[in-house]
mmCIF file of C-alpha atoms and ligand atoms in Angstrom:
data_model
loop_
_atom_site.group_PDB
_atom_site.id
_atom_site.type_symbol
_atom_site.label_atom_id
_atom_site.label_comp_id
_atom_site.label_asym_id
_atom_site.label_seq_id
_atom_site.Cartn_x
_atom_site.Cartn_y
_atom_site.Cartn_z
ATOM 1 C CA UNK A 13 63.299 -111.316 75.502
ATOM 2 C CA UNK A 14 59.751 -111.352 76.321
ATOM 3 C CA UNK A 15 57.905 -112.202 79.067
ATOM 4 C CA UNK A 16 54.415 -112.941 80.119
ATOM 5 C CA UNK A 17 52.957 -112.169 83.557
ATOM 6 C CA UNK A 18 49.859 -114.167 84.708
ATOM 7 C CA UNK A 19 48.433 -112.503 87.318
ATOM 8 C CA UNK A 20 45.031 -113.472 87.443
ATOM 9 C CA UNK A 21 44.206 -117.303 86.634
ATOM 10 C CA UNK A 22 41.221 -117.738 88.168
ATOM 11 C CA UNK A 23 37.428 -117.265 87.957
ATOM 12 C CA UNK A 24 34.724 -115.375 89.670
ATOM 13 C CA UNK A 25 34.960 -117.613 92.407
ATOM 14 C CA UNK A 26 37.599 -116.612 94.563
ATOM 15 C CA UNK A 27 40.009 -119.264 96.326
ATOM 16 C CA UNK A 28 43.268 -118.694 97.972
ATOM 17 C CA UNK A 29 45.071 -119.258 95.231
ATOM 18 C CA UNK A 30 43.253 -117.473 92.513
ATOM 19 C CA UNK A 31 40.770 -115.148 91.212
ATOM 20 C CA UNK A 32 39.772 -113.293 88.422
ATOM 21 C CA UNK A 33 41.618 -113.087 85.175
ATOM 22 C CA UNK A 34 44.866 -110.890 84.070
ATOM 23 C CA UNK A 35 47.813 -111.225 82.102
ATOM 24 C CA UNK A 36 50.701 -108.523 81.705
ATOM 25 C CA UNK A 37 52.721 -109.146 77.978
ATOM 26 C CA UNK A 38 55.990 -107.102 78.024
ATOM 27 C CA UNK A 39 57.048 -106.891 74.732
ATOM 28 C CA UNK A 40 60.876 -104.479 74.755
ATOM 29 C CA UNK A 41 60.282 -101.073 76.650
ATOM 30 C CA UNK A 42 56.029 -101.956 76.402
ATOM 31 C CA UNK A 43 53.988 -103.552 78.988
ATOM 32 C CA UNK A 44 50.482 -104.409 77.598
ATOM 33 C CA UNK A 45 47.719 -105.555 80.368
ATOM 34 C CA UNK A 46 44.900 -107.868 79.045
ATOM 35 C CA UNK A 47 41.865 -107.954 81.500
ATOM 36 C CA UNK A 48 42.251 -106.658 85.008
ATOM 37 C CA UNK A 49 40.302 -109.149 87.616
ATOM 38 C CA UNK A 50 39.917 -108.747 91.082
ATOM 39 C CA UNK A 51 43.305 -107.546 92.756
ATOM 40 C CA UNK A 52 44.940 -106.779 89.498
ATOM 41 C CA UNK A 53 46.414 -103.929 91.007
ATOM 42 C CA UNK A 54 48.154 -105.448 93.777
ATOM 43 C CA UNK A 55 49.363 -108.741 92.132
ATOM 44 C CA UNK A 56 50.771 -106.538 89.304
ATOM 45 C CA UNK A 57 53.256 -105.370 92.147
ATOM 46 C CA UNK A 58 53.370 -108.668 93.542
ATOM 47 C CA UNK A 59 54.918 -109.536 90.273
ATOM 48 C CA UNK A 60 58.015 -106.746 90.620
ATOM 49 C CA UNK A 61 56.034 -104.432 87.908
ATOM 50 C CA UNK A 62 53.942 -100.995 88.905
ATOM 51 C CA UNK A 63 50.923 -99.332 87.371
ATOM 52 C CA UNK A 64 52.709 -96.829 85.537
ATOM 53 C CA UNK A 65 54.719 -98.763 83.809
ATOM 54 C CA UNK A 66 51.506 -100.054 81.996
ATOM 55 C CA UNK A 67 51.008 -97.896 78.811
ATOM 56 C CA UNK A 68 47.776 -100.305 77.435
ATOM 57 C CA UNK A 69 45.033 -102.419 78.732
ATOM 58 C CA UNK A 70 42.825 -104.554 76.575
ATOM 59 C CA UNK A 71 39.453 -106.064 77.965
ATOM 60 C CA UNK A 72 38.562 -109.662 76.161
ATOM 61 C CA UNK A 73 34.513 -108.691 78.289
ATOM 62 C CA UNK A 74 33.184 -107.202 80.968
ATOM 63 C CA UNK A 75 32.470 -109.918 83.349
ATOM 64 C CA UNK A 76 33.784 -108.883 86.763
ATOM 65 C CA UNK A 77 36.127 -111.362 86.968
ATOM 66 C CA UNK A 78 37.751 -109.359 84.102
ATOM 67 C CA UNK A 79 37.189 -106.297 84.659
ATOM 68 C CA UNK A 80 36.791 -105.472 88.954
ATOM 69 C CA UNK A 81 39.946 -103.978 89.413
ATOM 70 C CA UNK A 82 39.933 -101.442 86.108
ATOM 71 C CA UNK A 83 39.089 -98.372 89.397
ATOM 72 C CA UNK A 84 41.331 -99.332 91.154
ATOM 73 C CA UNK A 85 44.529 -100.164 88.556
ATOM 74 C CA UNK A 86 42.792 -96.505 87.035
ATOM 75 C CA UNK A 87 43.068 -94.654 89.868
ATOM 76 C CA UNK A 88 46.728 -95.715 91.193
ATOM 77 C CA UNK A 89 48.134 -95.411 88.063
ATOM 78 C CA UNK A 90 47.220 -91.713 88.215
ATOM 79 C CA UNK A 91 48.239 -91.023 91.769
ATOM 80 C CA UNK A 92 51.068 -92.930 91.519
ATOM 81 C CA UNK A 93 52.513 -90.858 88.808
ATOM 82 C CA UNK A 94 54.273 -88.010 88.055
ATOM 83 C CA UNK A 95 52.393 -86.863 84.878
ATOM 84 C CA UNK A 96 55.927 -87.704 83.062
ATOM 85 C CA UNK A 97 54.440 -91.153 81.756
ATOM 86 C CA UNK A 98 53.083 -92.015 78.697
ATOM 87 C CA UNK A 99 49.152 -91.993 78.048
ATOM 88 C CA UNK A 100 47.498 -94.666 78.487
ATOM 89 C CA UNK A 101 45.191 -96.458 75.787
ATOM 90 C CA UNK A 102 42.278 -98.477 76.798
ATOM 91 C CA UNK A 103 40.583 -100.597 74.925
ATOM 92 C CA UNK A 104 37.812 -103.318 74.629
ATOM 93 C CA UNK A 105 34.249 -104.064 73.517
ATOM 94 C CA UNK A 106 31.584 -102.102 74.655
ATOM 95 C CA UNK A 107 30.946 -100.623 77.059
ATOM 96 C CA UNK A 108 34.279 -99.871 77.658
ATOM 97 C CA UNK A 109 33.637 -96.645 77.406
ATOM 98 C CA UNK A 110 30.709 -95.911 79.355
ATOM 99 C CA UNK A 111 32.010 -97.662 82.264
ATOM 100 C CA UNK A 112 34.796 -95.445 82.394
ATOM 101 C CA UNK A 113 32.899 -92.450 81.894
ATOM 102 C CA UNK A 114 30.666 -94.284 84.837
ATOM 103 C CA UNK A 115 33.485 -94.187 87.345
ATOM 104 C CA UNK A 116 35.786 -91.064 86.336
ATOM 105 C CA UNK A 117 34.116 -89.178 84.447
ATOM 106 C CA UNK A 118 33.127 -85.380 85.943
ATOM 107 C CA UNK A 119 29.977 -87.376 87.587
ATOM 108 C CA UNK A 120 31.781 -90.831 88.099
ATOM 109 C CA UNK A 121 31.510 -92.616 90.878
ATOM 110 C CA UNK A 122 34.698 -91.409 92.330
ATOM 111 C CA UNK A 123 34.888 -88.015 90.885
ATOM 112 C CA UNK A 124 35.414 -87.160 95.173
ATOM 113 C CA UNK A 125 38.504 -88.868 95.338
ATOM 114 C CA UNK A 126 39.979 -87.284 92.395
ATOM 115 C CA UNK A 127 38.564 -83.855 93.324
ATOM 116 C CA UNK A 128 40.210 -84.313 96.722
ATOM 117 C CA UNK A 129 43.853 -85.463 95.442
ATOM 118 C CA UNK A 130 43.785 -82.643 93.299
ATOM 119 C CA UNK A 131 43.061 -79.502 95.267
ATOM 120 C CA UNK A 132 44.229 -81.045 99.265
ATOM 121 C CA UNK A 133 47.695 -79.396 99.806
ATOM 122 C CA UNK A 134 48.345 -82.594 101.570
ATOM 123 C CA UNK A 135 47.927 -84.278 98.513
ATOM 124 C CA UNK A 136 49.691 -82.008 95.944
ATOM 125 C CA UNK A 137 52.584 -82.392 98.534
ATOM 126 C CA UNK A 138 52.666 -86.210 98.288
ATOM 127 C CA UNK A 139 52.748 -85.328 94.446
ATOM 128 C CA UNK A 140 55.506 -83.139 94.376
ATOM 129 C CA UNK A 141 57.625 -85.448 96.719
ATOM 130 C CA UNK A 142 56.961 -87.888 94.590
ATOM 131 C CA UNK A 143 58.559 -85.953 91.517
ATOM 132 C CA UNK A 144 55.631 -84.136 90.359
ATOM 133 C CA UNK A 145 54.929 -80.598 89.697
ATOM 134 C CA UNK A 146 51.919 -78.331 90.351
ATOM 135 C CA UNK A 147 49.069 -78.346 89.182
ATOM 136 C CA UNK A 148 48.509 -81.499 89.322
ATOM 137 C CA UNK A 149 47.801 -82.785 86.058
ATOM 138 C CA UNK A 150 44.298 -84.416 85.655
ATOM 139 C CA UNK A 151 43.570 -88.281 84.655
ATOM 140 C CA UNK A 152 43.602 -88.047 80.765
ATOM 141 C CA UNK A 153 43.829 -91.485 78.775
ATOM 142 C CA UNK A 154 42.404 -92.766 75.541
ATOM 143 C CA UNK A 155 39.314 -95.556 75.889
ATOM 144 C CA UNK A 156 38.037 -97.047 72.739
ATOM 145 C CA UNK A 157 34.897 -99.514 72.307
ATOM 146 C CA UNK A 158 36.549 -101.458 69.630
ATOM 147 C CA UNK A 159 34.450 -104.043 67.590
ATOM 148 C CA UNK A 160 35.504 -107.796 66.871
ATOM 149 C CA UNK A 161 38.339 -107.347 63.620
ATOM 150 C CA UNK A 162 39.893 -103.831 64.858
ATOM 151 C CA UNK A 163 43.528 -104.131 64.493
ATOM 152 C CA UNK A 164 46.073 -101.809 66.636
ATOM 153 C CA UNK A 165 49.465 -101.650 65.304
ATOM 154 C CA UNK A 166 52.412 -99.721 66.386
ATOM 155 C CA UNK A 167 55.840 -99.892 65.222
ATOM 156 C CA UNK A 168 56.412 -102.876 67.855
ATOM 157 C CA UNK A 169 53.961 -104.827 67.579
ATOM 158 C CA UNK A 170 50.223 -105.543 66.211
ATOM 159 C CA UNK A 171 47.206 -106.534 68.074
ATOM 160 C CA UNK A 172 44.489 -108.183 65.899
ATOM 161 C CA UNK A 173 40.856 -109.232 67.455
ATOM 162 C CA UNK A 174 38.247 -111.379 66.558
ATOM 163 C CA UNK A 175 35.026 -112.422 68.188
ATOM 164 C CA UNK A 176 34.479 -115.262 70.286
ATOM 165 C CA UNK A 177 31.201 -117.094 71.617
ATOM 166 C CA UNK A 178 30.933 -116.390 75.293
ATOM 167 C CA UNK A 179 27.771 -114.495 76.905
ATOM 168 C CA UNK A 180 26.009 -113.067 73.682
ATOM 169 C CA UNK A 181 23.631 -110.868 73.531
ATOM 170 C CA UNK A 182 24.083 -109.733 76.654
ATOM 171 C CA UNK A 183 28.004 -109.180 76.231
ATOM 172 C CA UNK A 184 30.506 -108.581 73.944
ATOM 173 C CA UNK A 185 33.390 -110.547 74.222
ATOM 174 C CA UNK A 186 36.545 -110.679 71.717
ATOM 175 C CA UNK A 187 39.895 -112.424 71.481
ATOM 176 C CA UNK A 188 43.398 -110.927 70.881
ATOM 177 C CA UNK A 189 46.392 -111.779 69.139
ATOM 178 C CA UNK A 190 49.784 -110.358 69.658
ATOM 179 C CA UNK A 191 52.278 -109.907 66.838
ATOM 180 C CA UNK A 192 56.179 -109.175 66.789
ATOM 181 C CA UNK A 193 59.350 -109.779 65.137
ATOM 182 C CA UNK A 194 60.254 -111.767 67.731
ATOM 183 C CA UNK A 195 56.821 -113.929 68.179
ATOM 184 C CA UNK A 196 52.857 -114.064 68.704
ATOM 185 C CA UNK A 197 50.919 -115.116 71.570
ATOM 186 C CA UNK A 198 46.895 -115.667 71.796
ATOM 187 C CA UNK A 199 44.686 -114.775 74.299
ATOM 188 C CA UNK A 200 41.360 -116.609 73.805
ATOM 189 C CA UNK A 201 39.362 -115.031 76.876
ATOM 190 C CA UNK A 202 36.423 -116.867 77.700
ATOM 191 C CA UNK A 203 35.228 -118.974 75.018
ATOM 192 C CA UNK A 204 33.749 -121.489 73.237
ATOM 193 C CA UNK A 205 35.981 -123.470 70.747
ATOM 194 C CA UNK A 206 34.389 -121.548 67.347
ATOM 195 C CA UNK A 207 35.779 -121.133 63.596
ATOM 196 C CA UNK A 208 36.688 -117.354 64.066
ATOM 197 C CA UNK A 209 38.938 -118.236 67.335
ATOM 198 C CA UNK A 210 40.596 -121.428 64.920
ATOM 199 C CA UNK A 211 41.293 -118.766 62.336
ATOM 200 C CA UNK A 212 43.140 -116.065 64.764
ATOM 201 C CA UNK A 213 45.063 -118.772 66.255
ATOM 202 C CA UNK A 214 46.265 -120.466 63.457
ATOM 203 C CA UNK A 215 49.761 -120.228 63.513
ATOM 204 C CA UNK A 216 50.409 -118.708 66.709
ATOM 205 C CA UNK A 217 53.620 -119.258 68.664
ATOM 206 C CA UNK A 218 51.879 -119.593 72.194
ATOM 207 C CA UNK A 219 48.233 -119.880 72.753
ATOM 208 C CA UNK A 220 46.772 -118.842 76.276
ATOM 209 C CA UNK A 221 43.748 -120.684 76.997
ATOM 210 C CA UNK A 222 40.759 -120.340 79.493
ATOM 211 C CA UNK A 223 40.067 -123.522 80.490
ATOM 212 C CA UNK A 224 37.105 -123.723 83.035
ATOM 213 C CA UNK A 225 36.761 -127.460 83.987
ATOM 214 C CA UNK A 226 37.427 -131.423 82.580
ATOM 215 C CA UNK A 227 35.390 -131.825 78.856
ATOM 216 C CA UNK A 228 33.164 -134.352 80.480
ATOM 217 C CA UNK A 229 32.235 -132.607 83.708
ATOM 218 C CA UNK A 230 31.446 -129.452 81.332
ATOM 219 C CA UNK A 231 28.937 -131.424 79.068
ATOM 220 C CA UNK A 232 27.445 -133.336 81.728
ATOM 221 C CA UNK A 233 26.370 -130.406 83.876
ATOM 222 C CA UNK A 234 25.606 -127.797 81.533
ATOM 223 C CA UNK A 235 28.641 -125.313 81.927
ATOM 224 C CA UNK A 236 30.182 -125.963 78.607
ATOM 225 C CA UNK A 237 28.463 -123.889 76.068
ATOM 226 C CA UNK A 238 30.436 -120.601 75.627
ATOM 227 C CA UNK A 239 33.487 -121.815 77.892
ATOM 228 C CA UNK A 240 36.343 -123.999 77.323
ATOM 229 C CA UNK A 241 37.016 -127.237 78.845
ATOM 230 C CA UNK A 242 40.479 -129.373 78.725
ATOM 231 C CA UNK A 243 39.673 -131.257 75.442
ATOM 232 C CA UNK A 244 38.610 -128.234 73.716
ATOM 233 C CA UNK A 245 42.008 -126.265 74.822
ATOM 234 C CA UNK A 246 43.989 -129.241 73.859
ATOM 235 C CA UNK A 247 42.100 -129.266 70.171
ATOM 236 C CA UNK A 248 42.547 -125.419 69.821
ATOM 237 C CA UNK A 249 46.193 -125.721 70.660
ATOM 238 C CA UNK A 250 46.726 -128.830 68.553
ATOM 239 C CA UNK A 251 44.873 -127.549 65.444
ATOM 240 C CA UNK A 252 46.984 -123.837 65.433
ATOM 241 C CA UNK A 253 50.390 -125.437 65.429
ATOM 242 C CA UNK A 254 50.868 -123.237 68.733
ATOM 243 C CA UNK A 255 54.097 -124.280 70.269
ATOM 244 C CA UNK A 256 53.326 -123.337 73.807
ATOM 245 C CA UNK A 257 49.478 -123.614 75.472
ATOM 246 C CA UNK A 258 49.340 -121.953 78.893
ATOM 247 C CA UNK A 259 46.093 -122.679 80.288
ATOM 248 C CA UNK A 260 44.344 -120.090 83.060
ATOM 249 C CA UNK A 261 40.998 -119.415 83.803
ATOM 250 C CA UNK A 262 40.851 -122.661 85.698
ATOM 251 C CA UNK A 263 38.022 -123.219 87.764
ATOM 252 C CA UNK A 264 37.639 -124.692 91.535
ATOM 253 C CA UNK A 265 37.362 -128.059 90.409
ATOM 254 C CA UNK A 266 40.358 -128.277 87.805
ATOM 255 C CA UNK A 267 42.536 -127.051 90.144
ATOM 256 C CA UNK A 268 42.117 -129.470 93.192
ATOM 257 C CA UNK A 269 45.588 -131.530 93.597
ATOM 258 C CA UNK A 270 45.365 -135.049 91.009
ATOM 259 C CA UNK A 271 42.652 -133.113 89.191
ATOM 260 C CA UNK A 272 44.747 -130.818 87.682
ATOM 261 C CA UNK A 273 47.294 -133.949 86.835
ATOM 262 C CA UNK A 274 44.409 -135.668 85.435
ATOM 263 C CA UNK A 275 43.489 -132.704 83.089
ATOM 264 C CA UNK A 276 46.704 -132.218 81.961
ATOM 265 C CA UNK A 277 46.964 -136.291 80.896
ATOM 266 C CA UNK A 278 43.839 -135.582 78.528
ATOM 267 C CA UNK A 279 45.075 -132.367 77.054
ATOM 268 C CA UNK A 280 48.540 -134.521 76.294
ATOM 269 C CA UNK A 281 47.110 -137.436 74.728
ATOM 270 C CA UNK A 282 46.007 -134.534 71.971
ATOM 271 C CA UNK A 283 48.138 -132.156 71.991
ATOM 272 C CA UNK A 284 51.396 -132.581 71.341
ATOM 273 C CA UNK A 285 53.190 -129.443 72.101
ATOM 274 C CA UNK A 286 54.061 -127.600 75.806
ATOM 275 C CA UNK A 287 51.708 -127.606 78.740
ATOM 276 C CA UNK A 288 51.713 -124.923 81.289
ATOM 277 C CA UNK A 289 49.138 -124.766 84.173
ATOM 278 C CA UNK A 290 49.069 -121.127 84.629
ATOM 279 C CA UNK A 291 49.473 -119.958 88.786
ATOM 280 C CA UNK A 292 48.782 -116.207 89.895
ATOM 281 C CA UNK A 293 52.236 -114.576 90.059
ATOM 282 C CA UNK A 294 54.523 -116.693 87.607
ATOM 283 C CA UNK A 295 56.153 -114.744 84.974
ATOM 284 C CA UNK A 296 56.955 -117.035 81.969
ATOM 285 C CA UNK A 297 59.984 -115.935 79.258
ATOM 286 C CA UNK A 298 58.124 -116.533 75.816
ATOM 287 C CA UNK A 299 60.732 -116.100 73.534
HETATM 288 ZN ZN1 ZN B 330 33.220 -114.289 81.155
#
C-alpha cells in the first residue's frame, strides 16, 4: 500500500486552514517529502509521521511557500535523531544548494544553534537519553542542484523531472514524477499547463495538481500566466489518462464554501476521472 500525505495545500497567503505547499509519498519502508511550506515540520507530526523518518526531500522552486520550513524540518530532523538513521538526500533546482550552505553551513545562519547542541552537556544529555551516543554526530546530508530531466532511481522506485513554466528567469522551477511497481503519481508544482508537463504526465496513475483559482477569474485579472487554474487542471488530468487528480495549491478564493463546489463542477464536465480537493492533514491510500 501506498499512501500520500498532503500537508501543505495552500499558498503564500496563509488562512486557517492552509498554507504553503507539502506533500509526504510513502512508498514501502521510504517516505519521500516534496516541498516543505510554512509549518511543514509540525503538520508532518500532525499527520502521525516524524522528521526522521524522512530519508528525501525534493523542492519543485524556491518560493517560500515551498520552501520556509526546509530550517526548521533540517534542524529537527538532526536533533531529533540518534545518528542511527539513514542520510538524507536533498534535492531541487538551484539554489538548493547555496541556501543550505546559507543556513548550516560553518557560517550559516544558525551555525549557533548547532554549535550549542553539540558541545552543551545539557544537550549531549538530551542526546544520549534519547538513544544517542557521544560525540554527537554532526548534520551530514547530501543536497544536489539538479537540472530539469535528472532522473533518481533506486531499487524502489524512480523519480523523473522535467521543467515547468512558473517564475522564469528569476527561478527555476521543475516537476516530478514518481515511478513503482505498484504505481506513479505526478507532482506538477506551480505551473503553467506547457508541452513538457503533458509529456511527464502522460500516463500517470494520479496527477497532483496546483490549482490557484477558477480559469476565468485567472484570465480576467492577470494571475494566470505561469499558474494553473481549474480548467487547465481538469485538461492536464484529462489529456494524461491519470486516474486520480488531487488538486492543492488552492488559493483564498477557490476555497471559500460553494466556490470550491463550483470549481469542482467545471473540472467534471472535462475530466472524467476522480476529483479530490486536497485539505492540510488528509492522508490518501493511492494504490
Ligand atoms: Zn511558486
Amino acid at each position: 500500500m501506498s499512501l500520500l500525505y498532503l500537508l501543505g495545500t495552500g499558498t503564500p497567503t496563509p488562512t486557517k486552514w492552509r498554507f504553503g505547499t507539502s506533500y509526504v509519498l510513502q512508498l514501502k519502508e521510504n517516505y519521500l517529502m516534496f516541498d516543505c511550506g510554512p509549518a511543514t515540520t509540525y503538520k508532518l507530526v500532525k499527520t502521525g509521521l516524524f522528521p526522521t523518518q524522512i530519508d528525501y526531500l525534493f523542492f519543485t522552486h524556491h518560493h517560500s511557500d515551498h520552501d520556509a520550513d526546509y530550517p526548521c524540518f533540517l534542524l529537527c530532523r538532526w536533533d531529533q535523531s540518534t545518528g542511527k538513521e539513514q542520510r538524507l538526500q536533498v534535492y531541487g533546482p538551484q539554489p538548493t544548494e547555496w541556501i543550505t550552505e546559507r543556513l548550516i553551513g560553518p557560517e550559516g545562519a544558525f551555525c549557533h544553534d548547532l554549535e550549542a547542541r553539540l558541545e552543551s552537556p545539557v544537550s549531549q544529555s538530551v542526546h544520549e537519553n534519547r538513544g544517542g551516543s557521544l560525540p554527537r554526530p554532526e548534520m551530514s546530508l547530501d543536497v544536489s542542484d539538479i537540472r530539469p530531466g535528472k532522473v533518481i532511481e533506486t531499487d524502489q522506485w524512480t523519480v523523473t523531472t522535467a521543467p515547468v513554466r512558473h517564475a522564469e528567469p528569476w527561478l527555476e522551477s521543475i516537476a516530478y514524477r514518481v515511478d513503482s511497481d505498484e504505481g506513479s503519481i505526478m507532482f506538477t508544482g506551480d505551473t503553467g499547463p506547457c508541452e513538457s508537463v503533458s509529456r511527464l504526465a502522460e500516463g500517470v496513475d494520479v496527477l497532483v495538481v496546483n490549482c490557484w483559482d477558477h480559469q476565468e477569474t485567472m484570465e480576467k485579472n492577470g494571475e494566470a500566466p505561469g499558474q494553473t487554474g481549474t480548467l487547465d487542471a481538469a485538461n492536464m488530468a484529462q489529456t494524461s489518462g491519470a486516474k486520480k487528480l488531487i488538486l492543492t495549491h488552492t488559493g483564498p478564493h477557490l476555497t471559500k464554501p460553494g466556490s470550491r463546489e463550483k470549481g469542482i463542477g467545471d473540472i467534471a464536465r472535462i475530466y472524467k476521472g476522480e476529483v479530490i480537493f486536497g485539505e492540510e492533514l488528509m492522508s490518501l491510500v493511492l494504490w
